[in-house]
């Protein structure tokens, strides 16, 4: 079993540390290049997306905000953010599909850019950088932000037919077909197999896996989020949406990421960096145990946070 050094990367420094010694309660700020570090400027956002105006309210402190319990308000805020910051003029998702928080999604892209800079200190930009987004979803958020921020080209994979069609519609409506392509994953068992073609090269694979292990666990998580928002859910609705395939799979994120790790060994010559979000810290050590079975040259763990939400990126590459 090869000896792997796990490196914990932060915005301004890196340190050698054991997984059980990292205090994940110490919240990190959004990445220094993230455009969403400050408060939302609703006046500017309404100018970018006039339909947002009907959802703007005053919070208890007298500042403009929206009702984050209102799914329509959350989706319209996303439209405004994508329009104002990334020039995405046409964006929508089918009812009930995942409406992701833009700041957190942008953070993954920026930390991925740090990973790909090859020690140059400046992010790599332009078409030569090619990224595979596993499970791109109906929202196609990662390819949109990654292309607009860094000029990268993307392939997005998706198993859900309606989500696939939605992602393609967004790409086509914004005239991005030369930069972003969407592929159908036909197998429920595979993640990379059937998506990466023979002889194809990617600088990175990125993935935000479904993290619940069952429908019941997903529903419990839904109820907890609604409780945090101070409202009881109706018919298990989510303000941020999410279909079953987006929120849970058998075995949860652990099974999904370990399957991805196993498949990555078949694409040593196709991908430089394999990465995935890890939402549960207990998943990390189990994934590292799986990685130790492979002939790897580097493994990195990148903590991220947005408000009260803490997550982490696990990244690995082969010798």
mmCIF file of C-alpha atoms in Angstrom:
data_model
loop_
_atom_site.group_PDB
_atom_site.id
_atom_site.type_symbol
_atom_site.label_atom_id
_atom_site.label_comp_id
_atom_site.label_asym_id
_atom_site.label_seq_id
_atom_site.Cartn_x
_atom_site.Cartn_y
_atom_site.Cartn_z
ATOM 1 C CA UNK A 1 0.000 0.000 0.000
ATOM 2 C CA UNK A 2 1.616 3.293 -1.085
ATOM 3 C CA UNK A 3 2.288 5.999 1.460
ATOM 4 C CA UNK A 4 0.108 9.029 0.728
ATOM 5 C CA UNK A 5 0.682 12.473 2.160
ATOM 6 C CA UNK A 6 -2.607 14.301 2.636
ATOM 7 C CA UNK A 7 -2.215 18.042 2.138
ATOM 8 C CA UNK A 8 -4.748 20.454 3.552
ATOM 9 C CA UNK A 9 -4.958 23.514 1.320
ATOM 10 C CA UNK A 10 -6.311 26.862 2.485
ATOM 11 C CA UNK A 11 -6.703 30.201 0.737
ATOM 12 C CA UNK A 12 -3.376 31.612 1.933
ATOM 13 C CA UNK A 13 -1.419 28.709 3.361
ATOM 14 C CA UNK A 14 -1.151 24.934 3.504
ATOM 15 C CA UNK A 15 -0.263 22.761 6.454
ATOM 16 C CA UNK A 16 0.530 19.138 7.185
ATOM 17 C CA UNK A 17 -2.085 17.816 9.584
ATOM 18 C CA UNK A 18 -3.943 14.628 10.428
ATOM 19 C CA UNK A 19 -7.676 14.397 9.592
ATOM 20 C CA UNK A 20 -8.700 14.073 13.241
ATOM 21 C CA UNK A 21 -6.762 17.235 14.152
ATOM 22 C CA UNK A 22 -8.501 19.558 11.692
ATOM 23 C CA UNK A 23 -11.124 21.693 13.413
ATOM 24 C CA UNK A 24 -13.917 21.870 10.859
ATOM 25 C CA UNK A 25 -15.855 24.192 13.154
ATOM 26 C CA UNK A 26 -13.454 26.986 12.275
ATOM 27 C CA UNK A 27 -15.378 28.574 9.392
ATOM 28 C CA UNK A 28 -13.392 29.693 6.385
ATOM 29 C CA UNK A 29 -14.528 32.661 4.308
ATOM 30 C CA UNK A 30 -15.452 32.444 0.652
ATOM 31 C CA UNK A 31 -12.521 32.291 -1.757
ATOM 32 C CA UNK A 32 -10.745 35.612 -2.297
ATOM 33 C CA UNK A 33 -11.748 35.630 -5.996
ATOM 34 C CA UNK A 34 -15.391 34.812 -5.266
ATOM 35 C CA UNK A 35 -17.605 37.675 -6.470
ATOM 36 C CA UNK A 36 -20.187 36.973 -3.761
ATOM 37 C CA UNK A 37 -18.150 37.729 -0.635
ATOM 38 C CA UNK A 38 -20.152 40.834 0.247
ATOM 39 C CA UNK A 39 -23.845 41.460 0.836
ATOM 40 C CA UNK A 40 -26.228 41.223 -2.081
ATOM 41 C CA UNK A 41 -26.762 44.590 -3.785
ATOM 42 C CA UNK A 42 -30.451 44.163 -4.535
ATOM 43 C CA UNK A 43 -30.736 47.470 -6.380
ATOM 44 C CA UNK A 44 -28.111 46.310 -8.888
ATOM 45 C CA UNK A 45 -29.555 42.792 -9.039
ATOM 46 C CA UNK A 46 -33.028 44.114 -9.844
ATOM 47 C CA UNK A 47 -31.573 46.116 -12.703
ATOM 48 C CA UNK A 48 -30.070 42.874 -14.064
ATOM 49 C CA UNK A 49 -33.272 40.903 -13.478
ATOM 50 C CA UNK A 50 -36.367 43.120 -13.055
ATOM 51 C CA UNK A 51 -38.573 40.177 -12.037
ATOM 52 C CA UNK A 52 -36.591 39.956 -8.788
ATOM 53 C CA UNK A 53 -38.177 43.200 -7.603
ATOM 54 C CA UNK A 54 -41.466 41.554 -6.614
ATOM 55 C CA UNK A 55 -39.592 39.270 -4.194
ATOM 56 C CA UNK A 56 -37.476 41.927 -2.465
ATOM 57 C CA UNK A 57 -38.520 42.577 1.145
ATOM 58 C CA UNK A 58 -37.014 44.262 4.177
ATOM 59 C CA UNK A 59 -35.497 41.924 6.745
ATOM 60 C CA UNK A 60 -35.846 42.529 10.510
ATOM 61 C CA UNK A 61 -32.805 44.818 10.338
ATOM 62 C CA UNK A 62 -34.446 46.996 7.694
ATOM 63 C CA UNK A 63 -32.143 45.833 4.880
ATOM 64 C CA UNK A 64 -33.311 44.548 1.477
ATOM 65 C CA UNK A 65 -33.493 40.768 1.222
ATOM 66 C CA UNK A 66 -35.772 37.997 -0.022
ATOM 67 C CA UNK A 67 -37.790 35.302 1.706
ATOM 68 C CA UNK A 68 -35.407 32.361 1.442
ATOM 69 C CA UNK A 69 -38.294 30.027 2.296
ATOM 70 C CA UNK A 70 -39.904 30.966 -1.039
ATOM 71 C CA UNK A 71 -38.576 28.708 -3.824
ATOM 72 C CA UNK A 72 -39.626 31.159 -6.542
ATOM 73 C CA UNK A 73 -37.737 33.955 -4.796
ATOM 74 C CA UNK A 74 -34.611 31.802 -4.468
ATOM 75 C CA UNK A 75 -34.713 30.801 -8.132
ATOM 76 C CA UNK A 76 -35.222 34.395 -9.252
ATOM 77 C CA UNK A 77 -32.300 35.509 -7.083
ATOM 78 C CA UNK A 78 -30.172 32.914 -8.887
ATOM 79 C CA UNK A 79 -31.306 34.310 -12.238
ATOM 80 C CA UNK A 80 -30.283 37.789 -11.120
ATOM 81 C CA UNK A 81 -26.869 36.638 -9.845
ATOM 82 C CA UNK A 82 -26.114 34.725 -13.037
ATOM 83 C CA UNK A 83 -27.177 37.669 -15.172
ATOM 84 C CA UNK A 84 -25.369 40.350 -13.187
ATOM 85 C CA UNK A 85 -22.077 38.585 -12.424
ATOM 86 C CA UNK A 86 -21.704 36.091 -15.269
ATOM 87 C CA UNK A 87 -23.678 37.480 -18.204
ATOM 88 C CA UNK A 88 -26.034 34.487 -18.308
ATOM 89 C CA UNK A 89 -29.183 36.127 -19.640
ATOM 90 C CA UNK A 90 -31.383 33.043 -20.006
ATOM 91 C CA UNK A 91 -31.499 30.547 -17.157
ATOM 92 C CA UNK A 92 -34.328 28.464 -15.720
ATOM 93 C CA UNK A 93 -34.853 24.990 -14.299
ATOM 94 C CA UNK A 94 -37.859 22.644 -14.297
ATOM 95 C CA UNK A 95 -40.095 22.781 -11.243
ATOM 96 C CA UNK A 96 -38.756 20.738 -8.339
ATOM 97 C CA UNK A 97 -35.156 20.481 -9.552
ATOM 98 C CA UNK A 98 -32.162 21.587 -7.498
ATOM 99 C CA UNK A 99 -31.675 25.361 -7.337
ATOM 100 C CA UNK A 100 -28.104 25.665 -6.047
ATOM 101 C CA UNK A 101 -26.638 28.512 -3.965
ATOM 102 C CA UNK A 102 -24.442 30.386 -6.444
ATOM 103 C CA UNK A 103 -21.726 31.588 -3.969
ATOM 104 C CA UNK A 104 -20.906 28.059 -2.812
ATOM 105 C CA UNK A 105 -20.828 26.698 -6.350
ATOM 106 C CA UNK A 106 -18.488 29.498 -7.411
ATOM 107 C CA UNK A 107 -16.147 28.603 -4.526
ATOM 108 C CA UNK A 108 -15.614 25.077 -5.876
ATOM 109 C CA UNK A 109 -14.668 26.559 -9.257
ATOM 110 C CA UNK A 110 -12.166 28.980 -7.721
ATOM 111 C CA UNK A 111 -10.499 26.329 -5.562
ATOM 112 C CA UNK A 112 -10.328 24.071 -8.612
ATOM 113 C CA UNK A 113 -8.560 26.912 -10.433
ATOM 114 C CA UNK A 114 -6.008 27.033 -7.606
ATOM 115 C CA UNK A 115 -5.493 23.289 -7.948
ATOM 116 C CA UNK A 116 -4.816 23.602 -11.672
ATOM 117 C CA UNK A 117 -2.396 26.523 -11.533
ATOM 118 C CA UNK A 118 0.635 24.174 -11.498
ATOM 119 C CA UNK A 119 2.410 26.322 -8.920
ATOM 120 C CA UNK A 120 2.436 29.361 -11.179
ATOM 121 C CA UNK A 121 0.407 31.413 -8.712
ATOM 122 C CA UNK A 122 -2.071 32.500 -11.371
ATOM 123 C CA UNK A 123 -5.186 30.594 -12.468
ATOM 124 C CA UNK A 124 -5.024 28.894 -15.840
ATOM 125 C CA UNK A 125 -7.504 30.433 -18.237
ATOM 126 C CA UNK A 126 -8.902 29.706 -21.654
ATOM 127 C CA UNK A 127 -10.004 26.792 -23.808
ATOM 128 C CA UNK A 128 -6.951 24.564 -23.205
ATOM 129 C CA UNK A 129 -8.359 23.828 -19.722
ATOM 130 C CA UNK A 130 -11.007 21.125 -20.013
ATOM 131 C CA UNK A 131 -13.190 19.953 -17.117
ATOM 132 C CA UNK A 132 -15.726 17.154 -16.689
ATOM 133 C CA UNK A 133 -18.633 17.989 -14.373
ATOM 134 C CA UNK A 134 -20.163 14.728 -13.139
ATOM 135 C CA UNK A 135 -23.917 15.095 -12.589
ATOM 136 C CA UNK A 136 -24.192 18.622 -13.930
ATOM 137 C CA UNK A 137 -27.900 18.781 -13.064
ATOM 138 C CA UNK A 138 -30.734 20.710 -14.644
ATOM 139 C CA UNK A 139 -29.050 23.952 -13.542
ATOM 140 C CA UNK A 140 -25.663 23.437 -15.274
ATOM 141 C CA UNK A 141 -24.153 25.820 -12.726
ATOM 142 C CA UNK A 142 -20.528 24.648 -12.598
ATOM 143 C CA UNK A 143 -19.918 24.788 -16.374
ATOM 144 C CA UNK A 144 -21.589 28.202 -16.611
ATOM 145 C CA UNK A 145 -19.501 29.763 -13.843
ATOM 146 C CA UNK A 146 -16.298 27.959 -14.806
ATOM 147 C CA UNK A 147 -16.515 29.102 -18.411
ATOM 148 C CA UNK A 148 -17.485 32.677 -17.582
ATOM 149 C CA UNK A 149 -14.843 33.082 -14.872
ATOM 150 C CA UNK A 150 -11.901 31.326 -16.520
ATOM 151 C CA UNK A 151 -12.847 30.571 -20.128
ATOM 152 C CA UNK A 152 -12.595 26.802 -19.540
ATOM 153 C CA UNK A 153 -14.424 24.284 -21.695
ATOM 154 C CA UNK A 154 -16.694 21.742 -20.032
ATOM 155 C CA UNK A 155 -18.365 18.410 -20.536
ATOM 156 C CA UNK A 156 -21.306 17.860 -18.208
ATOM 157 C CA UNK A 157 -22.701 14.377 -17.584
ATOM 158 C CA UNK A 158 -26.255 13.687 -16.469
ATOM 159 C CA UNK A 159 -28.370 10.567 -15.958
ATOM 160 C CA UNK A 160 -31.783 12.224 -15.562
ATOM 161 C CA UNK A 161 -33.462 12.822 -18.935
ATOM 162 C CA UNK A 162 -35.296 16.032 -17.998
ATOM 163 C CA UNK A 163 -32.236 17.474 -16.228
ATOM 164 C CA UNK A 164 -30.165 16.646 -19.318
ATOM 165 C CA UNK A 165 -32.616 18.482 -21.563
ATOM 166 C CA UNK A 166 -32.728 21.466 -19.213
ATOM 167 C CA UNK A 167 -28.920 21.774 -19.100
ATOM 168 C CA UNK A 168 -28.731 21.579 -22.894
ATOM 169 C CA UNK A 169 -31.436 24.230 -23.219
ATOM 170 C CA UNK A 170 -29.485 26.604 -20.957
ATOM 171 C CA UNK A 171 -26.286 26.055 -22.941
ATOM 172 C CA UNK A 172 -28.021 26.564 -26.284
ATOM 173 C CA UNK A 173 -30.026 29.611 -25.146
ATOM 174 C CA UNK A 174 -26.824 31.372 -24.069
ATOM 175 C CA UNK A 175 -24.892 30.390 -27.229
ATOM 176 C CA UNK A 176 -22.328 28.347 -25.317
ATOM 177 C CA UNK A 177 -22.395 25.106 -27.330
ATOM 178 C CA UNK A 178 -18.751 25.549 -28.385
ATOM 179 C CA UNK A 179 -17.682 25.779 -24.748
ATOM 180 C CA UNK A 180 -20.066 23.388 -22.950
ATOM 181 C CA UNK A 181 -21.389 20.009 -24.060
ATOM 182 C CA UNK A 182 -23.765 17.745 -22.121
ATOM 183 C CA UNK A 183 -23.585 13.942 -22.301
ATOM 184 C CA UNK A 184 -26.065 11.302 -21.217
ATOM 185 C CA UNK A 185 -24.899 8.756 -18.634
ATOM 186 C CA UNK A 186 -26.923 5.674 -19.529
ATOM 187 C CA UNK A 187 -25.704 3.429 -16.694
ATOM 188 C CA UNK A 188 -26.916 3.768 -13.119
ATOM 189 C CA UNK A 189 -23.866 1.790 -11.997
ATOM 190 C CA UNK A 190 -21.139 3.877 -13.638
ATOM 191 C CA UNK A 191 -19.884 7.407 -13.091
ATOM 192 C CA UNK A 192 -16.936 7.946 -15.440
ATOM 193 C CA UNK A 193 -17.306 4.850 -17.598
ATOM 194 C CA UNK A 194 -19.348 5.656 -20.698
ATOM 195 C CA UNK A 195 -18.706 9.396 -20.374
ATOM 196 C CA UNK A 196 -14.948 9.783 -20.910
ATOM 197 C CA UNK A 197 -14.210 8.714 -24.470
ATOM 198 C CA UNK A 198 -11.133 6.798 -25.608
ATOM 199 C CA UNK A 199 -8.154 9.120 -26.011
ATOM 200 C CA UNK A 200 -9.955 12.076 -24.421
ATOM 201 C CA UNK A 201 -8.073 14.380 -22.036
ATOM 202 C CA UNK A 202 -9.378 16.401 -19.073
ATOM 203 C CA UNK A 203 -7.498 18.650 -16.701
ATOM 204 C CA UNK A 204 -9.975 17.845 -13.937
ATOM 205 C CA UNK A 205 -13.114 15.994 -12.988
ATOM 206 C CA UNK A 206 -15.433 17.716 -10.526
ATOM 207 C CA UNK A 207 -18.466 16.287 -8.770
ATOM 208 C CA UNK A 208 -21.125 17.266 -6.249
ATOM 209 C CA UNK A 209 -22.466 13.818 -5.340
ATOM 210 C CA UNK A 210 -25.898 13.047 -3.881
ATOM 211 C CA UNK A 211 -25.051 12.835 -0.205
ATOM 212 C CA UNK A 212 -28.065 11.118 1.389
ATOM 213 C CA UNK A 213 -28.101 7.322 1.556
ATOM 214 C CA UNK A 214 -31.876 6.861 1.349
ATOM 215 C CA UNK A 215 -35.130 8.661 0.645
ATOM 216 C CA UNK A 216 -35.930 8.711 4.373
ATOM 217 C CA UNK A 217 -32.572 10.293 5.190
ATOM 218 C CA UNK A 218 -33.186 12.875 2.472
ATOM 219 C CA UNK A 219 -36.628 13.701 3.896
ATOM 220 C CA UNK A 220 -35.148 14.054 7.387
ATOM 221 C CA UNK A 221 -32.587 16.470 6.000
ATOM 222 C CA UNK A 222 -35.380 18.401 4.309
ATOM 223 C CA UNK A 223 -37.290 18.744 7.570
ATOM 224 C CA UNK A 224 -34.144 19.915 9.366
ATOM 225 C CA UNK A 225 -33.490 22.620 6.762
ATOM 226 C CA UNK A 226 -37.073 23.866 7.004
ATOM 227 C CA UNK A 227 -36.814 23.938 10.789
ATOM 228 C CA UNK A 228 -33.669 26.052 10.493
ATOM 229 C CA UNK A 229 -35.612 28.431 8.271
ATOM 230 C CA UNK A 230 -38.405 28.634 10.865
ATOM 231 C CA UNK A 231 -41.107 27.012 8.769
ATOM 232 C CA UNK A 232 -42.705 23.593 8.519
ATOM 233 C CA UNK A 233 -42.374 21.906 5.110
ATOM 234 C CA UNK A 234 -45.420 21.252 2.969
ATOM 235 C CA UNK A 235 -45.366 17.966 1.033
ATOM 236 C CA UNK A 236 -41.591 17.773 1.627
ATOM 237 C CA UNK A 237 -40.995 20.836 -0.546
ATOM 238 C CA UNK A 238 -37.563 22.426 -0.542
ATOM 239 C CA UNK A 239 -36.834 26.079 -1.075
ATOM 240 C CA UNK A 240 -33.790 24.977 -3.083
ATOM 241 C CA UNK A 241 -35.574 22.049 -4.754
ATOM 242 C CA UNK A 242 -34.013 18.748 -5.627
ATOM 243 C CA UNK A 243 -35.191 15.524 -7.242
ATOM 244 C CA UNK A 244 -34.436 12.161 -5.638
ATOM 245 C CA UNK A 245 -31.491 11.491 -7.994
ATOM 246 C CA UNK A 246 -29.962 14.843 -7.025
ATOM 247 C CA UNK A 247 -30.288 14.361 -3.269
ATOM 248 C CA UNK A 248 -29.767 10.679 -2.534
ATOM 249 C CA UNK A 249 -28.467 7.391 -3.899
ATOM 250 C CA UNK A 250 -28.079 3.952 -2.358
ATOM 251 C CA UNK A 251 -25.128 4.177 0.010
ATOM 252 C CA UNK A 252 -25.046 7.983 -0.144
ATOM 253 C CA UNK A 253 -21.996 10.063 -0.958
ATOM 254 C CA UNK A 254 -19.638 7.426 0.461
ATOM 255 C CA UNK A 255 -20.729 4.783 -2.053
ATOM 256 C CA UNK A 256 -20.791 7.340 -4.867
ATOM 257 C CA UNK A 257 -17.322 8.756 -4.215
ATOM 258 C CA UNK A 258 -15.722 5.347 -3.571
ATOM 259 C CA UNK A 259 -17.175 4.151 -6.884
ATOM 260 C CA UNK A 260 -15.700 7.230 -8.548
ATOM 261 C CA UNK A 261 -12.335 6.490 -6.907
ATOM 262 C CA UNK A 262 -12.381 2.916 -8.209
ATOM 263 C CA UNK A 263 -13.283 4.034 -11.738
ATOM 264 C CA UNK A 264 -10.631 6.756 -11.724
ATOM 265 C CA UNK A 265 -7.927 4.071 -11.855
ATOM 266 C CA UNK A 266 -9.103 3.264 -15.384
ATOM 267 C CA UNK A 267 -8.546 6.843 -16.548
ATOM 268 C CA UNK A 268 -5.001 7.516 -15.372
ATOM 269 C CA UNK A 269 -4.004 8.821 -18.813
ATOM 270 C CA UNK A 270 -7.225 10.784 -19.359
ATOM 271 C CA UNK A 271 -7.531 13.003 -16.265
ATOM 272 C CA UNK A 272 -4.950 14.991 -14.324
ATOM 273 C CA UNK A 273 -6.984 15.758 -11.175
ATOM 274 C CA UNK A 274 -10.040 13.896 -9.888
ATOM 275 C CA UNK A 275 -12.066 15.909 -7.367
ATOM 276 C CA UNK A 276 -15.324 15.622 -5.456
ATOM 277 C CA UNK A 277 -17.165 17.561 -2.813
ATOM 278 C CA UNK A 278 -17.469 15.739 0.514
ATOM 279 C CA UNK A 279 -20.323 16.997 2.687
ATOM 280 C CA UNK A 280 -19.840 14.658 5.650
ATOM 281 C CA UNK A 281 -16.512 14.743 7.477
ATOM 282 C CA UNK A 282 -16.892 11.087 8.503
ATOM 283 C CA UNK A 283 -16.844 10.169 4.800
ATOM 284 C CA UNK A 284 -13.362 11.621 4.369
ATOM 285 C CA UNK A 285 -11.276 9.023 6.246
ATOM 286 C CA UNK A 286 -13.128 6.170 4.524
ATOM 287 C CA UNK A 287 -12.466 7.702 1.109
ATOM 288 C CA UNK A 288 -8.795 8.188 1.990
ATOM 289 C CA UNK A 289 -8.582 4.497 2.898
ATOM 290 C CA UNK A 290 -9.880 3.692 -0.569
ATOM 291 C CA UNK A 291 -7.382 6.074 -2.167
ATOM 292 C CA UNK A 292 -4.479 4.353 -0.389
ATOM 293 C CA UNK A 293 -5.134 1.289 -2.546
ATOM 294 C CA UNK A 294 -4.146 3.238 -5.664
ATOM 295 C CA UNK A 295 -0.802 4.350 -7.102
ATOM 296 C CA UNK A 296 -1.294 8.056 -6.421
ATOM 297 C CA UNK A 297 1.152 10.925 -6.541
ATOM 298 C CA UNK A 298 -0.874 13.472 -4.611
ATOM 299 C CA UNK A 299 -4.004 13.789 -2.482
ATOM 300 C CA UNK A 300 -5.372 17.120 -1.280
ATOM 301 C CA UNK A 301 -8.185 18.112 1.031
ATOM 302 C CA UNK A 302 -9.575 21.648 0.689
ATOM 303 C CA UNK A 303 -11.988 22.959 3.372
ATOM 304 C CA UNK A 304 -14.727 25.341 2.238
ATOM 305 C CA UNK A 305 -17.586 27.105 3.982
ATOM 306 C CA UNK A 306 -20.477 29.429 3.297
ATOM 307 C CA UNK A 307 -22.209 30.780 6.380
ATOM 308 C CA UNK A 308 -23.060 27.779 8.570
ATOM 309 C CA UNK A 309 -22.484 25.245 5.789
ATOM 310 C CA UNK A 310 -19.107 23.491 5.853
ATOM 311 C CA UNK A 311 -17.912 21.201 3.085
ATOM 312 C CA UNK A 312 -14.633 20.046 1.659
ATOM 313 C CA UNK A 313 -13.062 19.094 -1.675
ATOM 314 C CA UNK A 314 -11.170 15.817 -1.936
ATOM 315 C CA UNK A 315 -8.695 15.766 -4.839
ATOM 316 C CA UNK A 316 -6.338 13.059 -6.079
ATOM 317 C CA UNK A 317 -4.067 12.398 -9.032
ATOM 318 C CA UNK A 318 -2.010 9.433 -10.218
ATOM 319 C CA UNK A 319 1.713 9.008 -10.599
#
